[in-house]
């Protein structure tokens, strides 16, 4: 009888251990699902951040305040598969032949490893949470950079200011007015009088006036150190202080001013007060 009660007690303890293992297996499975989801989100964030950094020509440190975080690295590979529920069944099946007795192991194999796996998974979750915060912060900073870049692109001259053909290019030339070598500070685009002149980028009109040599002319400040000038106009449709967008009508081609030999637009681009070849800022 004593042996019967002893076996009954051991069986109850065995069932308790089995129940704990089932609970542990469920917890581990839930953790695994959560980790898998976080890993997928992490991959999406890392790929997006990497693409944006490449697009904007930024190094990793530039958007992390100098703190280097290796994308997708860190932490131990966590064993999420082959959890010990199955190992439990196989292990104890060897000790439970019909009519056999014996002592149930005090600490079944697989039980401690399951708890260890749970600890490792919880540690992995903490790491993934921290890494997600880092990647999210990088994405927020990249969004600010993107906003600034969009504004800068919008303020960068990129289209023809009028329809026509180039009659005089940027650079050294023999002046048609003095016969001496001089620097032509822009390009001349030949077109009939009255041809529309449009702003090649967003900006603010800082000059809309008449000059003895340039005739009726407009100057637009696009920000970021960029200015454009439009000379020899027949009409001006903007005034000082006006805000313009790329493609807005600002005037008409003409031949006003002493330094004009016929209808054309003198188009000039300056970067940080230095004239540059406007052709480099015509993309269409």
Short mmCIF file of C-alpha atoms in Angstrom, two decimals:
data_model
loop_
_atom_site.label_atom_id
_atom_site.label_comp_id
_atom_site.label_asym_id
_atom_site.label_seq_id
_atom_site.Cartn_x
_atom_site.Cartn_y
_atom_site.Cartn_z
CA UNK A 1 0.00 0.00 0.00
CA UNK A 2 2.81 2.38 0.85
CA UNK A 3 4.39 1.68 -2.50
CA UNK A 4 1.05 2.44 -4.21
CA UNK A 5 0.72 5.84 -2.52
CA UNK A 6 4.34 6.62 -3.35
CA UNK A 7 3.72 5.83 -7.02
CA UNK A 8 0.50 7.86 -6.95
CA UNK A 9 2.37 10.83 -5.47
CA UNK A 10 5.09 10.52 -8.10
CA UNK A 11 2.48 10.39 -10.83
CA UNK A 12 0.84 13.58 -9.55
CA UNK A 13 4.20 15.32 -9.47
CA UNK A 14 4.83 14.10 -12.97
CA UNK A 15 1.49 15.56 -14.14
CA UNK A 16 2.34 18.88 -12.47
CA UNK A 17 5.66 19.01 -14.29
CA UNK A 18 3.94 18.09 -17.53
CA UNK A 19 1.39 20.89 -17.04
CA UNK A 20 4.14 23.42 -16.35
CA UNK A 21 5.91 22.32 -19.49
CA UNK A 22 2.74 22.78 -21.53
CA UNK A 23 2.34 26.31 -20.14
CA UNK A 24 6.00 27.04 -20.88
CA UNK A 25 5.61 25.74 -24.41
CA UNK A 26 2.59 28.00 -24.96
CA UNK A 27 4.48 31.02 -23.61
CA UNK A 28 7.45 30.21 -25.81
CA UNK A 29 5.23 29.85 -28.87
CA UNK A 30 3.59 33.22 -28.17
CA UNK A 31 6.99 34.86 -27.70
CA UNK A 32 8.22 33.32 -30.94
CA UNK A 33 5.27 34.76 -32.88
CA UNK A 34 5.86 38.20 -31.39
CA UNK A 35 9.58 38.05 -32.14
CA UNK A 36 8.95 36.98 -35.74
CA UNK A 37 6.61 39.92 -36.24
CA UNK A 38 9.10 42.37 -34.76
CA UNK A 39 11.93 40.95 -36.87
CA UNK A 40 9.86 41.49 -40.03
CA UNK A 41 9.10 45.08 -39.02
CA UNK A 42 12.77 45.62 -38.25
CA UNK A 43 13.79 44.40 -41.71
CA UNK A 44 11.30 46.80 -43.34
CA UNK A 45 12.62 49.72 -41.28
CA UNK A 46 16.26 48.89 -41.98
CA UNK A 47 15.67 48.55 -45.73
CA UNK A 48 13.73 51.82 -45.88
CA UNK A 49 16.38 53.67 -43.89
CA UNK A 50 19.16 52.26 -46.07
CA UNK A 51 17.37 53.32 -49.27
CA UNK A 52 16.73 56.84 -47.94
CA UNK A 53 20.33 57.23 -46.80
CA UNK A 54 21.54 56.18 -50.25
CA UNK A 55 19.06 58.49 -51.96
CA UNK A 56 20.20 61.50 -49.93
CA UNK A 57 23.88 60.60 -50.07
CA UNK A 58 24.16 60.31 -46.29
CA UNK A 59 26.44 58.16 -44.19
CA UNK A 60 24.91 56.25 -41.29
CA UNK A 61 26.54 58.46 -38.65
CA UNK A 62 25.09 61.61 -40.22
CA UNK A 63 21.57 60.63 -39.19
CA UNK A 64 22.45 59.13 -35.81
CA UNK A 65 24.31 61.94 -34.16
CA UNK A 66 27.59 60.09 -34.60
CA UNK A 67 26.38 56.96 -32.83
CA UNK A 68 27.12 53.96 -34.97
CA UNK A 69 24.52 51.19 -34.94
CA UNK A 70 25.21 48.30 -37.30
CA UNK A 71 21.95 47.58 -39.12
CA UNK A 72 20.53 44.14 -38.40
CA UNK A 73 23.35 43.08 -36.08
CA UNK A 74 23.65 42.34 -32.39
CA UNK A 75 22.27 39.78 -29.99
CA UNK A 76 22.36 36.01 -30.03
CA UNK A 77 20.46 33.84 -32.48
CA UNK A 78 17.53 32.58 -30.45
CA UNK A 79 16.37 28.94 -30.75
CA UNK A 80 12.66 29.39 -31.47
CA UNK A 81 12.08 25.98 -33.08
CA UNK A 82 12.35 22.47 -31.70
CA UNK A 83 10.93 23.49 -28.31
CA UNK A 84 10.98 20.84 -25.63
CA UNK A 85 7.33 19.79 -25.63
CA UNK A 86 8.15 17.02 -28.07
CA UNK A 87 11.39 16.23 -26.26
CA UNK A 88 9.36 15.76 -23.10
CA UNK A 89 7.10 13.16 -24.68
CA UNK A 90 9.99 11.18 -26.10
CA UNK A 91 12.05 11.40 -22.97
CA UNK A 92 9.45 10.15 -20.51
CA UNK A 93 8.10 7.57 -22.91
CA UNK A 94 11.34 5.67 -22.40
CA UNK A 95 10.71 5.37 -18.66
CA UNK A 96 7.04 4.35 -18.73
CA UNK A 97 6.77 0.86 -20.11
CA UNK A 98 3.69 -1.13 -19.01
CA UNK A 99 3.96 -2.43 -15.40
CA UNK A 100 7.18 -0.57 -14.72
CA UNK A 101 7.91 1.60 -11.71
CA UNK A 102 10.88 3.64 -10.72
CA UNK A 103 11.48 7.22 -9.67
CA UNK A 104 10.44 10.16 -11.85
CA UNK A 105 13.47 12.39 -12.45
CA UNK A 106 13.44 15.34 -10.06
CA UNK A 107 14.34 17.83 -12.81
CA UNK A 108 13.22 16.55 -16.22
CA UNK A 109 15.42 17.30 -19.17
CA UNK A 110 13.87 19.98 -21.33
CA UNK A 111 12.11 21.82 -18.50
CA UNK A 112 15.08 23.98 -17.54
CA UNK A 113 16.01 24.47 -21.19
CA UNK A 114 12.48 25.71 -21.88
CA UNK A 115 12.76 28.31 -19.11
CA UNK A 116 16.16 29.28 -20.45
CA UNK A 117 14.72 29.69 -23.92
CA UNK A 118 11.97 31.92 -22.52
CA UNK A 119 14.61 34.06 -20.81
CA UNK A 120 16.58 34.26 -24.05
CA UNK A 121 13.49 35.18 -26.04
CA UNK A 122 12.55 37.87 -23.52
CA UNK A 123 16.08 39.22 -23.82
CA UNK A 124 15.75 39.13 -27.60
CA UNK A 125 12.47 41.02 -27.39
CA UNK A 126 14.11 43.72 -25.29
CA UNK A 127 16.91 44.04 -27.85
CA UNK A 128 14.46 44.17 -30.75
CA UNK A 129 12.45 46.86 -28.96
CA UNK A 130 15.56 48.97 -28.45
CA UNK A 131 16.69 48.43 -32.04
CA UNK A 132 13.24 49.34 -33.35
CA UNK A 133 13.41 52.60 -31.40
CA UNK A 134 16.81 53.34 -32.97
CA UNK A 135 15.58 52.61 -36.50
CA UNK A 136 12.43 54.68 -35.91
CA UNK A 137 14.53 57.62 -34.72
CA UNK A 138 16.72 57.32 -37.83
CA UNK A 139 13.59 57.30 -40.00
CA UNK A 140 12.28 60.44 -38.29
CA UNK A 141 15.59 62.22 -38.88
CA UNK A 142 15.61 61.07 -42.50
CA UNK A 143 12.10 62.46 -42.90
CA UNK A 144 13.40 65.87 -41.83
CA UNK A 145 16.28 65.55 -44.30
CA UNK A 146 13.81 64.51 -47.00
CA UNK A 147 11.63 67.56 -46.31
CA UNK A 148 14.64 69.84 -46.61
CA UNK A 149 15.81 68.07 -49.77
CA UNK A 150 12.36 68.42 -51.36
CA UNK A 151 12.41 72.15 -50.61
CA UNK A 152 15.92 72.42 -52.01
CA UNK A 153 14.98 70.51 -55.16
CA UNK A 154 11.96 72.76 -55.60
CA UNK A 155 14.24 75.80 -55.30
CA UNK A 156 16.82 74.51 -57.78
CA UNK A 157 16.43 75.76 -61.38
CA UNK A 158 15.82 72.77 -63.62
CA UNK A 159 13.72 73.74 -66.66
CA UNK A 160 14.09 76.00 -69.70
CA UNK A 161 12.89 79.49 -68.82
CA UNK A 162 11.58 79.99 -72.37
CA UNK A 163 11.22 78.21 -75.71
CA UNK A 164 13.89 78.99 -78.27
CA UNK A 165 17.44 78.21 -79.30
CA UNK A 166 20.73 79.22 -77.73
CA UNK A 167 22.33 82.06 -79.69
CA UNK A 168 25.21 82.74 -77.30
CA UNK A 169 26.66 80.39 -74.70
CA UNK A 170 28.11 80.96 -71.24
CA UNK A 171 31.81 81.81 -70.97
CA UNK A 172 34.46 83.87 -72.77
CA UNK A 173 33.38 85.45 -76.05
CA UNK A 174 34.12 88.45 -78.24
CA UNK A 175 31.64 91.09 -77.16
CA UNK A 176 29.28 92.13 -79.99
CA UNK A 177 29.26 95.61 -78.45
CA UNK A 178 32.95 96.33 -77.74
CA UNK A 179 34.69 93.84 -80.03
CA UNK A 180 36.83 92.76 -77.08
CA UNK A 181 37.04 89.45 -75.25
CA UNK A 182 34.64 89.33 -72.30
CA UNK A 183 32.90 86.83 -70.05
CA UNK A 184 29.32 86.20 -71.03
CA UNK A 185 27.70 85.66 -67.63
CA UNK A 186 24.72 83.67 -68.89
CA UNK A 187 23.18 82.22 -72.03
CA UNK A 188 21.12 83.99 -74.69
CA UNK A 189 18.01 82.18 -75.88
CA UNK A 190 16.72 83.54 -79.17
CA UNK A 191 12.92 83.69 -79.40
CA UNK A 192 10.24 85.94 -80.91
CA UNK A 193 9.14 88.98 -78.94
CA UNK A 194 6.25 88.05 -76.66
CA UNK A 195 7.40 84.46 -76.03
CA UNK A 196 6.54 83.45 -72.46
CA UNK A 197 9.26 83.42 -69.81
CA UNK A 198 8.66 81.15 -66.83
CA UNK A 199 10.42 80.69 -63.52
CA UNK A 200 12.54 77.51 -63.53
CA UNK A 201 12.16 77.05 -59.75
CA UNK A 202 10.35 78.39 -56.70
CA UNK A 203 11.66 81.56 -55.12
CA UNK A 204 11.13 85.23 -54.29
CA UNK A 205 11.36 88.14 -56.72
CA UNK A 206 14.08 90.48 -55.46
CA UNK A 207 14.34 92.71 -58.54
CA UNK A 208 11.74 93.66 -61.16
CA UNK A 209 13.04 96.83 -62.78
CA UNK A 210 14.68 98.53 -65.75
CA UNK A 211 18.44 98.71 -66.35
CA UNK A 212 20.12 100.67 -69.12
CA UNK A 213 22.06 97.67 -70.40
CA UNK A 214 19.76 94.77 -69.43
CA UNK A 215 16.52 96.60 -70.19
CA UNK A 216 13.52 95.22 -68.33
CA UNK A 217 14.81 92.43 -66.11
CA UNK A 218 13.86 90.19 -63.22
CA UNK A 219 15.98 88.59 -60.53
CA UNK A 220 14.69 85.75 -58.37
CA UNK A 221 16.23 84.52 -55.12
CA UNK A 222 15.63 80.77 -54.87
CA UNK A 223 17.31 80.29 -51.51
CA UNK A 224 20.25 78.02 -50.79
CA UNK A 225 22.51 80.68 -52.33
CA UNK A 226 20.89 80.45 -55.78
CA UNK A 227 19.68 83.38 -57.91
CA UNK A 228 18.47 83.63 -61.51
CA UNK A 229 18.28 86.70 -63.76
CA UNK A 230 16.14 87.31 -66.87
CA UNK A 231 17.10 90.23 -69.11
CA UNK A 232 15.85 92.21 -72.14
CA UNK A 233 12.17 91.45 -71.41
CA UNK A 234 9.35 93.19 -73.24
CA UNK A 235 6.96 92.79 -70.29
CA UNK A 236 7.27 92.00 -66.59
CA UNK A 237 4.40 90.23 -64.82
CA UNK A 238 5.81 90.11 -61.29
CA UNK A 239 6.88 92.68 -58.75
CA UNK A 240 9.35 92.88 -55.89
CA UNK A 241 8.48 90.50 -53.06
CA UNK A 242 6.28 88.15 -55.09
CA UNK A 243 6.62 84.43 -54.42
CA UNK A 244 6.80 82.27 -57.54
CA UNK A 245 6.75 78.54 -58.19
CA UNK A 246 8.43 76.49 -60.89
CA UNK A 247 6.62 77.10 -64.17
CA UNK A 248 4.96 80.41 -63.18
CA UNK A 249 4.74 83.04 -65.92
CA UNK A 250 6.98 85.99 -64.98
CA UNK A 251 7.43 87.94 -68.23
CA UNK A 252 7.78 88.00 -72.02
CA UNK A 253 10.83 87.86 -74.29
CA UNK A 254 11.87 91.22 -75.76
CA UNK A 255 14.86 93.27 -76.88
CA UNK A 256 15.00 96.08 -74.33
CA UNK A 257 18.25 97.65 -73.14
CA UNK A 258 21.43 98.75 -74.91
CA UNK A 259 23.07 95.33 -74.74
CA UNK A 260 20.58 93.60 -77.04
CA UNK A 261 20.92 93.01 -80.76
CA UNK A 262 17.48 91.44 -81.22
CA UNK A 263 14.67 89.55 -79.45
CA UNK A 264 16.10 87.06 -76.96
CA UNK A 265 16.22 86.18 -73.28
CA UNK A 266 19.44 86.65 -71.35
CA UNK A 267 19.28 83.91 -68.69
CA UNK A 268 21.77 83.93 -65.86
CA UNK A 269 22.33 81.63 -62.85
CA UNK A 270 24.45 82.51 -59.83
CA UNK A 271 25.41 80.26 -56.92
CA UNK A 272 26.71 82.03 -53.81
CA UNK A 273 27.18 85.23 -55.86
CA UNK A 274 29.25 83.46 -58.53
CA UNK A 275 27.83 83.07 -62.04
CA UNK A 276 27.74 79.50 -63.35
CA UNK A 277 26.77 77.87 -66.63
CA UNK A 278 22.93 77.79 -66.72
CA UNK A 279 23.02 74.69 -68.94
CA UNK A 280 23.99 72.70 -65.85
CA UNK A 281 20.62 73.67 -64.35
CA UNK A 282 18.43 72.69 -67.29
CA UNK A 283 17.29 69.09 -66.96
CA UNK A 284 14.34 68.86 -69.34
#
